[in-house]
Structures are given as C-alpha cells and as structure tokens.
Coordinates of C-alpha atoms and ligand atoms in Angstrom, one line a residue:
M1 CA 23.0 52.2 49.6
F2 CA 21.9 49.8 47.0
S3 CA 19.7 51.0 44.1
K4 CA 18.0 47.7 43.5
V5 CA 17.7 44.5 45.6
L6 CA 16.2 41.0 44.7
V7 CA 14.1 39.4 47.4
A8 CA 14.6 35.6 47.2
N9 CA 11.6 34.6 49.2
R10 CA 7.8 34.6 49.2
G11 CA 4.9 35.3 51.5
E12 CA 4.9 37.7 54.4
I13 CA 8.7 37.9 54.8
A14 CA 9.1 38.9 51.1
V15 CA 6.6 41.7 51.6
R16 CA 8.3 42.7 54.9
V17 CA 11.7 43.0 53.2
M18 CA 10.2 45.0 50.3
R19 CA 8.6 47.5 52.8
A20 CA 12.1 48.1 54.3
L21 CA 13.6 48.5 50.8
E22 CA 10.9 50.9 49.7
E23 CA 11.5 53.1 52.8
L24 CA 15.2 53.1 52.0
G25 CA 14.5 54.2 48.5
V26 CA 15.7 50.9 47.0
A27 CA 13.9 49.3 44.0
T28 CA 12.6 45.8 44.6
V29 CA 12.8 42.7 42.5
A30 CA 10.5 39.7 43.3
V31 CA 10.8 36.1 42.2
Y32 CA 7.8 33.8 42.2
S33 CA 6.9 30.2 41.4
E34 CA 4.1 29.0 39.2
A35 CA 2.0 28.6 42.3
D36 CA 2.6 32.2 43.3
R37 CA 1.5 34.0 40.1
D38 CA -1.1 35.9 42.0
A39 CA 0.8 36.3 45.3
L40 CA 1.1 39.6 47.0
H41 CA 4.9 39.7 47.0
A42 CA 5.0 39.3 43.2
K43 CA 2.4 42.0 42.7
R44 CA 4.0 44.5 45.0
A45 CA 7.6 44.5 43.7
D46 CA 8.8 46.9 41.1
E47 CA 9.8 44.0 38.9
A48 CA 8.9 40.3 39.2
Y49 CA 10.3 37.2 37.5
L50 CA 8.9 33.7 37.2
I51 CA 11.6 31.2 38.4
G52 CA 10.0 27.8 38.0
P53 CA 7.3 25.3 39.1
A54 CA 5.7 25.2 42.5
P55 CA 8.0 22.9 44.4
A56 CA 10.7 25.0 46.2
A57 CA 13.4 22.7 45.0
E58 CA 12.5 23.8 41.4
S59 CA 12.0 27.5 42.2
Y60 CA 12.9 29.3 45.4
L61 CA 15.9 27.0 46.0
V62 CA 17.5 27.1 42.6
V63 CA 20.6 29.2 43.1
E64 CA 21.5 29.5 39.4
R65 CA 18.0 30.8 38.5
L66 CA 18.1 33.4 41.3
L67 CA 21.6 34.7 40.2
D68 CA 20.4 34.8 36.6
V69 CA 17.4 37.0 37.7
A70 CA 19.7 39.2 39.7
A71 CA 22.0 39.7 36.7
Q72 CA 19.1 40.2 34.3
S73 CA 17.4 42.8 36.5
G74 CA 20.6 44.6 37.6
A75 CA 20.0 43.9 41.3
E76 CA 23.2 44.5 43.4
A77 CA 22.1 42.4 46.4
I78 CA 19.9 39.6 47.4
H79 CA 17.9 39.4 50.6
P80 CA 17.1 35.7 51.4
G81 CA 14.4 36.3 54.1
Y82 CA 14.1 33.2 56.4
G83 CA 13.9 29.6 55.4
F84 CA 14.8 28.5 51.8
L85 CA 18.4 29.7 51.2
A86 CA 18.8 32.1 54.2
E87 CA 21.2 29.9 56.1
N88 CA 22.9 28.3 53.2
A89 CA 26.6 29.2 53.2
A90 CA 27.1 27.8 49.6
F91 CA 24.5 30.3 48.4
A92 CA 26.1 33.2 50.3
R93 CA 29.4 32.2 48.6
A94 CA 27.8 31.8 45.1
C95 CA 26.4 35.4 45.5
A96 CA 29.8 36.7 46.3
Q97 CA 31.3 34.9 43.4
A98 CA 28.7 36.4 41.1
G99 CA 29.5 39.9 42.4
I100 CA 26.2 40.2 44.3
V101 CA 25.9 41.1 48.0
F102 CA 24.3 38.5 50.2
I103 CA 22.2 40.4 52.8
G104 CA 23.2 38.3 55.7
P105 CA 26.2 37.1 57.7
P106 CA 29.6 36.0 56.2
P107 CA 29.4 32.4 55.0
E108 CA 32.1 31.4 57.6
A109 CA 29.7 32.4 60.4
I110 CA 26.8 30.4 58.8
D111 CA 29.1 27.4 58.7
A112 CA 30.4 27.8 62.2
M113 CA 26.9 28.0 63.6
G114 CA 25.5 25.4 61.2
S115 CA 27.4 22.6 62.9
K116 CA 25.9 22.4 66.4
T117 CA 29.0 20.6 67.9
K118 CA 31.3 23.1 66.3
A119 CA 29.2 26.0 67.6
R120 CA 29.2 24.5 71.1
E121 CA 33.0 24.2 71.0
L122 CA 33.5 27.7 69.8
M123 CA 31.0 29.1 72.4
A124 CA 32.6 27.2 75.3
A125 CA 36.0 28.6 74.2
A126 CA 34.6 32.1 74.1
G127 CA 33.3 31.8 77.6
V128 CA 29.6 31.5 76.5
P129 CA 27.7 29.1 78.8
I130 CA 26.5 26.0 76.9
V131 CA 24.1 23.3 78.2
P132 CA 26.4 20.8 79.9
G133 CA 27.2 17.9 77.6
T134 CA 29.6 17.0 74.8
T135 CA 31.2 19.4 72.3
E136 CA 32.1 16.6 70.0
A137 CA 30.1 14.0 68.1
V138 CA 29.4 10.8 70.0
A139 CA 30.1 7.9 67.6
T140 CA 28.4 4.9 69.1
L141 CA 25.7 4.0 71.6
D142 CA 28.3 2.5 73.9
D143 CA 30.3 5.7 73.8
A144 CA 27.1 7.5 74.8
R145 CA 26.4 5.1 77.7
A146 CA 30.0 5.7 79.0
I147 CA 29.8 9.5 78.7
I148 CA 26.4 9.6 80.5
A149 CA 27.6 7.3 83.3
D150 CA 30.8 9.5 83.8
T151 CA 29.5 13.0 83.4
I152 CA 26.0 13.9 82.2
G153 CA 23.6 11.5 83.9
Y154 CA 19.9 11.1 83.1
P155 CA 17.7 12.6 81.8
V156 CA 19.7 13.3 78.7
A157 CA 19.0 15.0 75.3
V158 CA 20.3 13.4 72.1
K159 CA 20.6 16.0 69.3
A160 CA 21.7 15.8 65.7
A161 CA 24.9 17.7 65.0
G162 CA 23.5 19.1 61.7
G163 CA 20.2 19.9 63.4
G164 CA 18.6 22.9 64.9
G165 CA 15.1 24.1 65.6
G166 CA 14.3 20.8 67.3
K167 CA 14.9 18.5 64.3
G168 CA 16.8 15.4 65.3
F169 CA 16.1 16.1 69.0
R170 CA 15.3 13.1 71.3
V171 CA 15.1 12.7 75.0
A172 CA 16.0 9.7 77.1
L173 CA 14.6 10.0 80.6
E174 CA 16.4 6.8 81.7
A175 CA 18.9 4.2 80.5
E176 CA 16.2 2.0 78.8
E177 CA 15.3 4.9 76.5
L178 CA 18.8 5.7 75.3
E179 CA 19.0 3.3 72.4
G180 CA 15.7 4.6 70.9
A181 CA 16.7 8.2 71.4
F182 CA 20.2 7.8 70.0
E183 CA 18.9 6.0 66.9
G184 CA 16.0 8.3 66.4
A185 CA 18.2 11.4 66.5
A186 CA 20.7 9.9 64.1
R187 CA 18.0 8.8 61.7
E188 CA 16.4 12.3 61.6
G189 CA 19.9 13.9 61.3
E190 CA 20.5 11.7 58.3
K191 CA 17.1 12.4 56.8
F192 CA 17.1 16.2 57.2
F193 CA 20.8 17.1 57.1
S194 CA 22.5 14.1 55.5
D195 CA 24.5 13.8 58.7
P196 CA 23.8 11.1 61.2
T197 CA 26.2 12.3 63.9
V198 CA 24.7 13.2 67.3
Y199 CA 25.9 14.8 70.5
L200 CA 24.6 14.8 74.1
E201 CA 23.3 17.5 76.4
R202 CA 21.8 17.3 79.9
Y203 CA 18.1 17.4 79.5
L204 CA 16.6 20.4 81.3
P205 CA 13.1 19.4 82.5
D206 CA 11.3 22.7 82.4
P207 CA 13.3 25.5 80.7
R208 CA 12.1 28.6 79.0
H209 CA 13.1 29.3 75.4
V210 CA 14.7 32.8 75.6
E211 CA 16.6 34.2 72.7
V212 CA 18.5 37.4 72.2
Q213 CA 18.4 39.6 69.1
V214 CA 21.8 40.9 68.0
L215 CA 22.9 43.3 65.3
A216 CA 26.5 43.6 64.0
D217 CA 28.1 45.7 61.4
A218 CA 31.4 45.6 59.4
H219 CA 32.8 48.4 61.7
G220 CA 33.2 46.3 64.8
N221 CA 29.9 47.3 66.4
V222 CA 27.9 44.4 67.9
I223 CA 24.8 45.3 70.0
H224 CA 21.8 43.4 71.4
L225 CA 18.1 44.4 71.4
G226 CA 17.0 42.5 74.4
E227 CA 15.3 39.1 74.4
R228 CA 12.2 37.3 73.3
D229 CA 10.4 34.5 75.1
C230 CA 9.3 31.8 72.6
S231 CA 8.4 29.0 75.1
I232 CA 5.0 28.4 73.6
Q233 CA 5.8 25.9 70.9
R234 CA 4.3 22.8 69.4
R235 CA 6.5 20.2 67.8
H236 CA 9.3 22.8 67.9
Q237 CA 7.2 25.2 65.9
K238 CA 6.9 28.5 67.8
L239 CA 3.3 29.7 68.1
I240 CA 3.5 32.8 70.3
E241 CA 6.4 35.0 71.0
E242 CA 6.8 38.0 73.3
S243 CA 9.2 40.6 74.4
P244 CA 10.4 41.3 77.1
A245 CA 10.5 37.7 78.5
P246 CA 8.3 37.4 81.7
A247 CA 11.2 35.7 83.5
V248 CA 13.9 38.2 82.7
D249 CA 14.7 41.3 84.7
D250 CA 17.1 44.1 84.0
E251 CA 20.0 42.4 85.6
L252 CA 19.5 39.1 83.8
R253 CA 18.9 41.0 80.5
A254 CA 22.3 42.7 80.9
H255 CA 23.9 39.3 81.5
I256 CA 22.3 37.4 78.5
G257 CA 22.8 40.4 76.3
K258 CA 26.5 40.3 77.0
V259 CA 26.5 36.5 76.4
A260 CA 24.8 37.1 73.0
V261 CA 27.2 39.8 72.0
D262 CA 30.2 37.6 73.0
A263 CA 28.7 34.7 71.0
A264 CA 28.3 36.9 67.9
R265 CA 31.8 38.4 68.2
A266 CA 33.3 34.9 68.5
V267 CA 32.1 33.9 65.0
G268 CA 32.9 37.3 63.4
Y269 CA 29.2 37.9 62.9
R270 CA 27.8 40.7 60.7
S271 CA 24.0 41.3 60.0
A272 CA 21.0 40.5 62.2
G273 CA 21.1 37.3 64.1
T274 CA 19.6 35.5 67.1
I275 CA 21.2 33.6 70.0
E276 CA 18.8 31.0 71.1
G277 CA 19.1 29.7 74.7
L278 CA 17.4 27.9 77.5
L279 CA 16.7 29.7 80.8
Q280 CA 16.3 27.4 83.8
D281 CA 16.1 28.7 87.4
G282 CA 17.9 31.9 86.5
D283 CA 20.7 30.1 84.6
Y284 CA 21.1 30.8 80.9
F285 CA 22.6 28.3 78.4
F286 CA 23.5 28.8 74.7
L287 CA 21.5 26.5 72.5
E288 CA 22.2 27.6 68.9
M289 CA 22.5 30.7 66.8
N290 CA 20.0 31.5 64.0
T291 CA 22.0 33.3 61.3
R292 CA 19.0 35.0 59.7
V293 CA 16.2 37.4 60.4
Q294 CA 13.6 35.4 62.3
V295 CA 9.8 35.2 62.0
E296 CA 9.4 36.7 65.4
H297 CA 11.8 39.7 64.9
C298 CA 8.7 42.0 64.9
V299 CA 8.1 41.9 68.7
T300 CA 11.6 43.3 69.2
E301 CA 10.9 46.0 66.6
M302 CA 7.8 47.0 68.6
T303 CA 9.6 47.3 71.9
T304 CA 12.8 49.0 70.6
G305 CA 11.4 51.0 67.7
I306 CA 14.4 49.7 65.6
D307 CA 13.7 48.4 62.1
I308 CA 15.8 45.2 62.1
V309 CA 15.4 44.5 58.4
K310 CA 16.6 48.0 57.5
E311 CA 19.6 47.6 59.8
Q312 CA 20.4 44.3 58.0
I313 CA 20.3 46.1 54.6
R314 CA 22.3 49.1 55.8
V315 CA 25.0 46.8 57.3
A316 CA 25.2 44.7 54.0
A317 CA 25.7 48.0 52.1
G318 CA 28.7 48.7 54.4
E319 CA 27.0 51.4 56.5
P320 CA 27.4 51.3 60.3
L321 CA 24.5 50.4 62.6
S322 CA 22.2 53.4 63.0
V323 CA 22.1 52.9 66.8
T324 CA 24.6 52.3 69.7
Q325 CA 23.9 50.0 72.6
E326 CA 23.3 53.0 74.9
E327 CA 20.6 54.2 72.5
V328 CA 18.6 51.0 72.7
V329 CA 15.7 51.6 75.0
L330 CA 13.0 48.9 75.6
R331 CA 9.5 50.2 76.1
G332 CA 6.3 48.3 76.9
H333 CA 5.4 44.8 75.9
A334 CA 4.9 43.1 72.5
I335 CA 3.2 39.8 71.7
E336 CA 3.1 37.9 68.4
C337 CA 0.6 35.2 67.4
R338 CA 1.3 33.1 64.4
I339 CA -1.9 32.6 62.5
N340 CA -1.3 29.3 60.7
A341 CA -3.7 27.4 58.5
E342 CA -3.8 24.6 61.0
D343 CA -6.5 22.8 63.0
A344 CA -5.4 22.8 66.7
A345 CA -8.2 20.4 67.5
K346 CA -6.7 17.8 65.1
N347 CA -3.2 17.7 66.3
F348 CA -2.3 21.0 64.6
A349 CA -2.8 19.3 61.2
P350 CA -2.1 21.6 58.2
A351 CA -5.3 23.0 56.8
P352 CA -4.4 24.5 53.4
G353 CA -7.1 25.9 51.1
R354 CA -8.4 29.1 49.6
I355 CA -9.1 32.1 51.8
G356 CA -12.5 33.5 51.3
A357 CA -13.4 36.8 53.0
Y358 CA -10.4 38.3 54.7
R359 CA -10.0 41.4 56.9
E360 CA -7.1 42.2 59.1
P361 CA -7.4 43.9 62.5
T362 CA -6.2 47.5 62.9
G363 CA -6.3 50.2 65.5
P364 CA -3.8 51.4 68.2
G365 CA -0.7 49.2 68.8
V366 CA -1.7 46.6 66.2
R367 CA 0.6 45.3 63.4
V368 CA -0.2 42.6 60.9
D369 CA 2.6 41.1 58.7
S370 CA 1.0 38.9 56.0
G371 CA 1.5 37.9 52.4
V372 CA -2.1 37.2 51.6
G373 CA -5.4 38.9 50.9
P374 CA -9.0 37.8 50.1
G375 CA -9.1 34.9 47.7
A376 CA -5.4 33.9 48.3
E377 CA -4.5 30.2 48.2
I378 CA -2.6 28.7 51.1
S379 CA -0.7 26.0 49.2
P380 CA 0.3 22.7 50.8
M381 CA 3.6 23.2 49.0
Y382 CA 4.7 26.0 51.4
D383 CA 4.7 27.1 55.0
P384 CA 1.1 27.2 56.3
M385 CA 1.5 30.6 58.0
V386 CA -1.3 33.0 56.9
A387 CA -0.2 36.0 58.9
K388 CA 1.5 37.2 62.0
L389 CA -0.5 39.4 64.4
I390 CA 1.7 41.5 66.6
V391 CA 0.5 44.0 69.2
W392 CA 2.2 46.4 71.5
D393 CA 1.0 48.0 74.7
T394 CA 2.4 49.5 77.9
D395 CA 2.7 46.2 79.8
R396 CA 2.0 42.4 79.4
E397 CA -1.5 42.6 80.8
Q398 CA -2.5 45.4 78.5
A399 CA -0.8 43.8 75.5
T400 CA -2.8 40.6 76.2
R401 CA -6.1 42.5 76.2
R402 CA -5.1 44.2 73.0
M403 CA -4.2 40.9 71.4
L404 CA -7.6 39.4 72.4
R405 CA -9.3 42.5 70.9
A406 CA -7.3 42.2 67.6
L407 CA -7.8 38.4 67.4
G408 CA -11.5 39.2 67.6
E409 CA -11.3 41.6 64.7
F410 CA -9.4 39.3 62.4
E411 CA -11.7 37.7 59.8
I412 CA -10.4 34.8 57.8
E413 CA -13.0 32.8 56.1
G414 CA -12.7 29.6 54.1
L415 CA -10.1 27.7 56.0
K416 CA -9.2 26.7 59.5
T417 CA -6.6 28.8 61.3
L418 CA -5.1 29.1 64.8
L419 CA -7.3 32.2 65.6
P420 CA -9.5 30.2 68.0
F421 CA -6.5 28.5 69.6
H422 CA -4.8 31.9 70.3
R423 CA -8.1 33.4 71.6
A424 CA -8.5 30.5 74.0
L425 CA -4.9 30.3 75.1
L426 CA -4.5 34.1 75.8
A427 CA -7.6 33.9 78.0
T428 CA -6.1 31.3 80.4
G429 CA -4.7 31.8 83.8
Q430 CA -1.5 30.0 82.7
W431 CA -0.8 32.6 80.1
A432 CA -1.7 35.4 82.5
R433 CA 0.8 34.0 85.1
G434 CA 3.5 33.9 82.4
E435 CA 3.8 30.1 82.4
T436 CA 5.1 28.0 79.5
C437 CA 1.6 26.4 78.9
R438 CA 3.3 23.2 78.0
D439 CA 0.6 20.9 79.5
L440 CA -2.2 22.9 77.9
I441 CA -0.8 22.7 74.4
E442 CA -0.5 18.9 74.7
D443 CA -3.9 18.6 76.4
K444 CA -6.1 16.8 73.8
A445 CA -9.4 17.5 75.7
W446 CA -8.6 21.2 75.9
L447 CA -7.6 21.4 72.2
K448 CA -10.8 19.5 71.3
E449 CA -12.9 22.3 72.7
L450 CA -11.4 24.4 69.9
A451 CA -12.9 22.1 67.2
F452 CA -14.4 23.9 64.3
P453 CA -18.1 23.3 63.8
K454 CA -18.5 20.4 61.4
A455 CA -20.2 21.2 58.1
E456 CA -22.4 18.2 58.3
P457 CA -24.4 17.6 55.1
A458 CA -28.1 17.7 56.0
A459 CA -29.8 14.4 55.5
E460 CA -32.5 14.1 52.9
G461 CA -35.8 15.6 54.0
E462 CA -34.5 16.1 57.5
D463 CA -33.6 19.5 58.8
E464 CA -35.0 21.2 55.7
A465 CA -35.6 24.3 57.7
A466 CA -32.0 24.6 58.9
K467 CA -30.9 24.8 55.3
H468 CA -32.7 28.0 54.9
E469 CA -31.4 29.6 58.0
Q470 CA -30.4 33.2 57.5
T471 CA -29.1 35.9 59.7
Y472 CA -30.2 39.5 59.4
T473 CA -29.4 42.6 61.2
V474 CA -32.5 44.5 62.3
E475 CA -33.2 47.7 64.2
V476 CA -35.9 47.7 66.8
S477 CA -36.7 51.1 68.2
G478 CA -33.3 52.2 67.0
R479 CA -31.3 49.4 68.7
R480 CA -29.4 46.9 66.6
F481 CA -30.0 43.2 66.8
D482 CA -28.7 40.2 64.9
V483 CA -31.7 38.0 64.1
R484 CA -31.5 34.4 62.9
V485 CA -34.5 33.5 60.7
I486 CA -35.1 29.7 60.5
G487 CA -37.7 28.7 58.1
V488 CA -38.7 27.7 54.6
A489 CA -37.0 29.2 51.6
G490 CA -40.1 31.2 50.5
A491 CA -40.1 33.2 53.6
T492 CA -36.9 34.9 52.7
N493 CA -37.0 34.6 48.9
G494 CA -40.1 36.7 48.9
A495 CA -38.3 39.8 50.0
A496 CA -38.1 42.6 47.4
P497 CA -34.6 42.8 45.8
G498 CA -32.4 45.0 47.8
A499 CA -34.8 45.3 50.6
A500 CA -33.1 42.6 52.8
P501 CA -30.2 43.9 54.8
A502 CA -26.9 42.2 54.2
P503 CA -26.5 39.1 56.2
R504 CA -24.2 39.5 59.1
K505 CA -22.6 36.5 60.8
P506 CA -22.8 36.3 64.5
R507 CA -19.7 37.6 66.1
R508 CA -18.8 34.3 67.7
E509 CA -18.4 32.5 64.5
R510 CA -17.1 35.3 62.3
A511 CA -13.4 34.4 62.3
G512 CA -14.0 30.7 62.6
G513 CA -13.4 29.8 59.0
G514 CA -15.8 26.9 58.8
G515 CA -15.1 25.2 55.6
G516 CA -13.3 21.8 55.4
G517 CA -14.9 18.8 57.0
A518 CA -16.2 16.6 54.3
G519 CA -18.2 14.8 57.0
G520 CA -19.4 11.2 56.6
N521 CA -17.2 8.2 56.9
T522 CA -14.2 9.1 54.8
L523 CA -11.0 10.4 56.3
S524 CA -9.3 12.4 53.6
S525 CA -5.7 13.5 53.4
P526 CA -5.4 17.2 54.3
M527 CA -2.1 17.4 52.3
Q528 CA 0.0 15.9 49.6
G529 CA 2.8 13.8 51.0
T530 CA 4.2 10.3 51.8
V531 CA 2.8 7.8 54.2
L532 CA 5.5 7.3 56.9
K533 CA 3.5 5.1 59.2
V534 CA 0.1 3.4 59.4
A535 CA -1.0 3.1 63.0
V536 CA -4.3 1.1 62.5
E537 CA -5.3 -2.1 60.8
A538 CA -8.3 -2.7 58.6
G539 CA -11.2 -4.0 60.7
A540 CA -9.9 -2.4 63.9
A541 CA -12.0 -0.3 66.2
V542 CA -10.8 3.3 66.7
E543 CA -11.6 6.1 69.1
E544 CA -12.2 9.6 67.7
G545 CA -8.8 11.4 67.7
A546 CA -6.8 8.1 67.6
L547 CA -3.7 8.1 65.4
V548 CA -4.5 6.7 62.0
C549 CA -1.3 7.4 60.1
V550 CA 1.7 9.8 59.8
I551 CA 2.2 11.7 56.6
E552 CA 5.4 13.4 55.7
A553 CA 5.0 16.7 53.8
M554 CA 7.5 19.4 53.3
K555 CA 9.8 17.4 55.6
M556 CA 7.3 17.7 58.4
E557 CA 5.7 14.7 60.1
N558 CA 1.9 15.2 60.4
E559 CA -0.2 12.9 62.6
I560 CA -3.5 12.2 61.0
T561 CA -6.2 11.2 63.6
A562 CA -9.6 9.6 63.3
H563 CA -12.3 12.1 62.6
K564 CA -14.9 9.9 64.4
A565 CA -15.1 6.7 66.4
G566 CA -15.9 3.4 64.6
T567 CA -14.5 0.6 62.7
V568 CA -11.8 0.9 60.0
A569 CA -13.8 -0.4 57.1
E570 CA -11.3 0.6 54.4
L571 CA -7.6 1.5 54.6
P572 CA -6.3 2.1 51.1
I573 CA -2.8 3.3 52.2
S574 CA 0.5 1.7 53.0
V575 CA 3.9 2.9 54.2
G576 CA 5.9 4.6 51.5
A577 CA 2.8 5.4 49.4
S578 CA 2.3 8.9 48.0
V579 CA -1.0 10.6 48.7
A580 CA -2.6 13.7 47.2
S581 CA -4.6 16.2 49.1
G582 CA -8.2 14.9 49.3
D583 CA -7.2 11.2 48.8
T584 CA -9.0 8.7 51.1
L585 CA -6.8 7.6 53.9
A586 CA -9.4 5.5 55.7
V587 CA -13.1 4.9 55.8
I588 CA -14.4 4.6 59.3
T589 CA -18.0 3.2 59.8
Ligands
LIG601 C1 16.3 21.3 75.0 C2 15.3 21.1 76.0 C3 15.7 20.6 77.2 N1 17.0 20.3 77.4 N2 17.6 20.9 75.3 C4 15.4 22.5 71.2 C5 14.9 23.2 70.1 C6 13.9 24.1 70.6 N3 12.7 24.1 69.7 C7 13.6 23.7 72.0 N4 14.5 22.8 72.3 C8 14.7 22.2 73.6 N5 16.0 21.8 73.8 C9 17.9 20.4 76.5 N6 19.2 20.1 76.7 C10 14.0 21.5 75.8 C11 13.7 22.1 74.5 C12 12.3 22.4 74.3 C13 11.7 23.6 74.8 C14 12.5 24.5 75.6 C15 11.9 25.6 76.1 C16 10.5 25.9 75.9 C17 9.8 25.0 75.1 C18 10.4 23.9 74.6 C19 9.6 23.0 73.8 C20 10.2 21.9 73.3 C21 11.5 21.6 73.6

C-alpha cells in the first residue's frame, strides 16, 4: 500500500477520497486554489499546497504544478477524483513518466473509451450490444441522409464523436430536422472537444439510463456491483440516482452485468469504472464508459457494502480486489439526491453564494457526502453541487420515506438549492411508480410551484409591521408552539436581555434558503460568463419566465429567464459580451 497520496481535486470528492485513504492508513496531500483557501478538503488533509488562482485552468488542471507538489510532498500516487483530469489520458501518462501512480485505468483504456466511435467499434467486436447506428464518423450531411435512408430511419440521434455525458447530442425526429441536428452536434463537438466529427444512432424514444459499476484489478479479476438507474436528469445533468434500478430484475441484472464485464475486459480495464447504457423494453444497449469514479458511486456502496474508492486505491497499489463476484450481495435500496445550488423554478439556473447556517441530516441509513460547512462559499467558478444526500433502507418505498425525512432535516441557509425540488419530486406518484419523470422535470408550471419566496423590499411606510415580525417558541401548559409576533419594534425590543427564547424558523421554510432575489425591475446575472444569445429586444413585452438570454459559464449554457412580466426597458448586453455575477442583464418595467 502507498504511504502518501495526493488528491488532485476539491469539494466532496476530495473529502471522500481522503476518508478512504485515512481508513487505509495512508497520509493525504491536498491541493487548493486561491478560491479554496478555507475549503474543507484543504483543511482536512495532512498537508495542503496552494496550486494557483481560482480558474481551474490555472490550478486544478495544471499538470506540471500537480506533479511538482507530488514530488515536493513525497506522494507516490495521485487520485484524480471525477471531472478535472480524471479522464485525461495525457495526465495519466505524465504521472507514469514522473514515476507516480495514477489511481485510475491505464491511459490506453481512457483513450479507447474517450472516442465514442472507437468505443462503439470495440464494443460491437466484443459482442457488447450497442445502440444501432454507425461505428464510424459520418463526414457530411449527405452521407448522414444516405445512411439514415438505408439503415437507421427516423428518429435519429446525432452525437459528437469526442462527446459524452450528453454534450454534442442532438435529435432529429424527422428529415427536416437533420441539418440543424447535424450542425448543432458538430458545433458542440468542436467547442467542447475540439473535434467536430459526429456519428449516428437510432433515437430511442423513452429509454431508462441504466449503468453498471465495474471493478477490475491487475490480476485478471473483473467484477460488477449491479446497476444504478440515473434516468432523472436535466440537461444531461443527473439529479437523482438509485440502486437497484426499478426496471431491472435478477435475470436482467445478470445479463447487463455480464455485458459490463465483457466491455471492461475488451479495453483491458483496471480500476473502478462504469458502463452507461440505455434500457428500452427489456433491451440493453451500451452507450459509453466512464473511466473514473462517479458522483453516484455511493448508492452502490450502500447496497453492496463495498467501498469503491478503497478498491480503486488497492488496485492501483497492485493488490487484488478484496471481493469476488460470488461475494457481491445486493441488499435493500439506496437513493441519492444531488443538492445543487440551483433554482429549479428558474430553469435550474446556478445560484452560487455563501452558505449561512448549515446542518446535515443524520440518523439511521443516512449518508451525506459534502465538501462544505457553515459559511462556505459556493463559487460560480466550480461545480454548483453543495452535497450529496444518500439514504439506504430495506426497499424503494422505505428508502423514499427515509429520503423525505432526511431532506426535511437538511438545513442550508443563504442560498437556493434543489432541496425543495427533491422534496416535491419524491412525493409524486410518478416517482412512486418508478417512472422516469421526464415530463415533470420539464413542466414549467410544476417547477414554478417550487419558487423560493421573494425577498421583496418593503415599500416606504407600508408594511412597517411586517418588518418587525418575529418568531418565538413558547410553551403553553407544557406544550410547545411556534408563535409569530407581528407588530411594532418596541413590542419585542422591550424584552429583558436573554429573556426572549431563541427565534425558531417555522419548519416549512427552514431549509428553503431565502436569500437572493434583488427584487424590483433589474434582472441581474447569477453568474460570471459570456453572453451566447440574446432572446429579446429592447422595448419588447415579455412574460414572466420567458427566455431573456443564454450565458455560457464553465462550458455550461444557462438560460436566463424574465423574473417578472413587463416591457424590456433596458438591455445592456450583446452576444459575445462578458458579464460578471450581479451585472444587469435587463431592466423589465
Ligand atoms: C440517447 C437517448 C435516446 N436515444 N441516445 C445521452 C447522454 C445521457 N445523458 C442520456 N443520453 C441519451 N442518449 C439515443 N440513441 C436518450 C438519452 C437521454 C436519456 C436517456 C435515459 C434517461 C434520461 C435521458 C435524458 C436525456 C437524454
């Protein structure tokens, strides 16, 4: 086993990896950017090193700097977590060259799975079922037309060869839509992966996203740990994951488990990895392989009792897997909710900011993986995930109840999070029936019901009393009540110091977050970024919730919608302009 390992990541996954290292008796080295000086991952490590300014391109992505810190600290291995350099074959090779173990798969396996066309070709050759379509790049729109006419038919999915995770993914339901889909996928491929080549797949109308966790060591052992259902996604960002998948029985599990093991073997895999696939009417199709530990690995840890990160580290140190396939036993049901700093009622717009009061849920069957605490800053520079809430119970229904209980206990003040979204979604019949909830997540009216109460500034003179509203807890004949006192300041200021009980927020609002919402006519940018599109003109009438502009931040396109109905009185933005967080995008009167 290693004696010291550098964790080349931040946030919850850096903390998660350090926990595994500590349990293995390995010393931990953190790296942090200037924005992360107070971050939990930096504080918790045995040693921590500043690696550069806040932008990831100047810190968490600087290979030379990371290798320097590894050398300086004497770390023998680097764990990349997920994101950043986790699936960068050049980084894996640079580590090897510097004599440092990369805790992940061989670079050849990263390369093989990085090209989606190459991966499809390899999988087809290995007998792994792929979504019907091309295994080679399709060069021109005319070629695409011919291939669709001959073999695939409509609807068709156009995907970027360098893509993955839904980036560069467009659908053409009929011939008229093909040109737009083809060009859109090529453009996104070029933008995100510097590769405009695309390929075609039959578009499956209502599949489930089902993925299989695999573990492989350097001794020829490849096993699977069952599947996860990640069908609840928004703009290809997973929101809720669970294991086992509601639509998978023992027989199907054995089948997709074998598919996943075959896929991993075909690329000479080693480490933890995930085979992503689509399940439609009992048929399972390979989609892509994630050659890293994933955000949602925790639900599998809960149902198998296997520590996936520890296995990854053991395997990288040359040890065999600690379990055989026969020893893997799935028990009960686990659900994970991603608690992002986002406003579901505003198109899931990022809502970065400073966390105020913060308290994580606990109790039986509850796990919270987070990299924050009270007062932590959720920076617009990084992923907006605040925490992952994972629960385990004996079956799906019990696990759902436990999740709702834990969501109710979670207190995050000061910023808007997906807590209300998760509470509402897990209470629906669609969730209870194990449906994919696709319509619901796109349903503007339903999402709107989750709107956070607006912090309207009280007008002069008006509503003076409301300003002095206070909540107290009182006991009447020994029974506890929350009482809201609405009145003039003097009524409460007169109390003797220390005599007033601590104000307690009503249960309903507690985890809401409040904050934000400047109110008034100004629509401010929630983030720093570049204006990609302006969807309104000055002088135009807009409905509340109408698209105003699209801002690209951290390579994500964010739709900014009107906060109220009215007339666009000012529009100080244009395509290509940079905006800072808080800048005025529009004034709507
Ligand atoms: C698809 C698809 C339908 N047909 N491919 C790709 C990335 C991942 N985020 C989901 N992806 C999809 N690929 C073909 N040929 C539909 C999706 C899809 C999806 C699938 C299952 C459950 C939820 C989904 C949400 C969006 C897109």
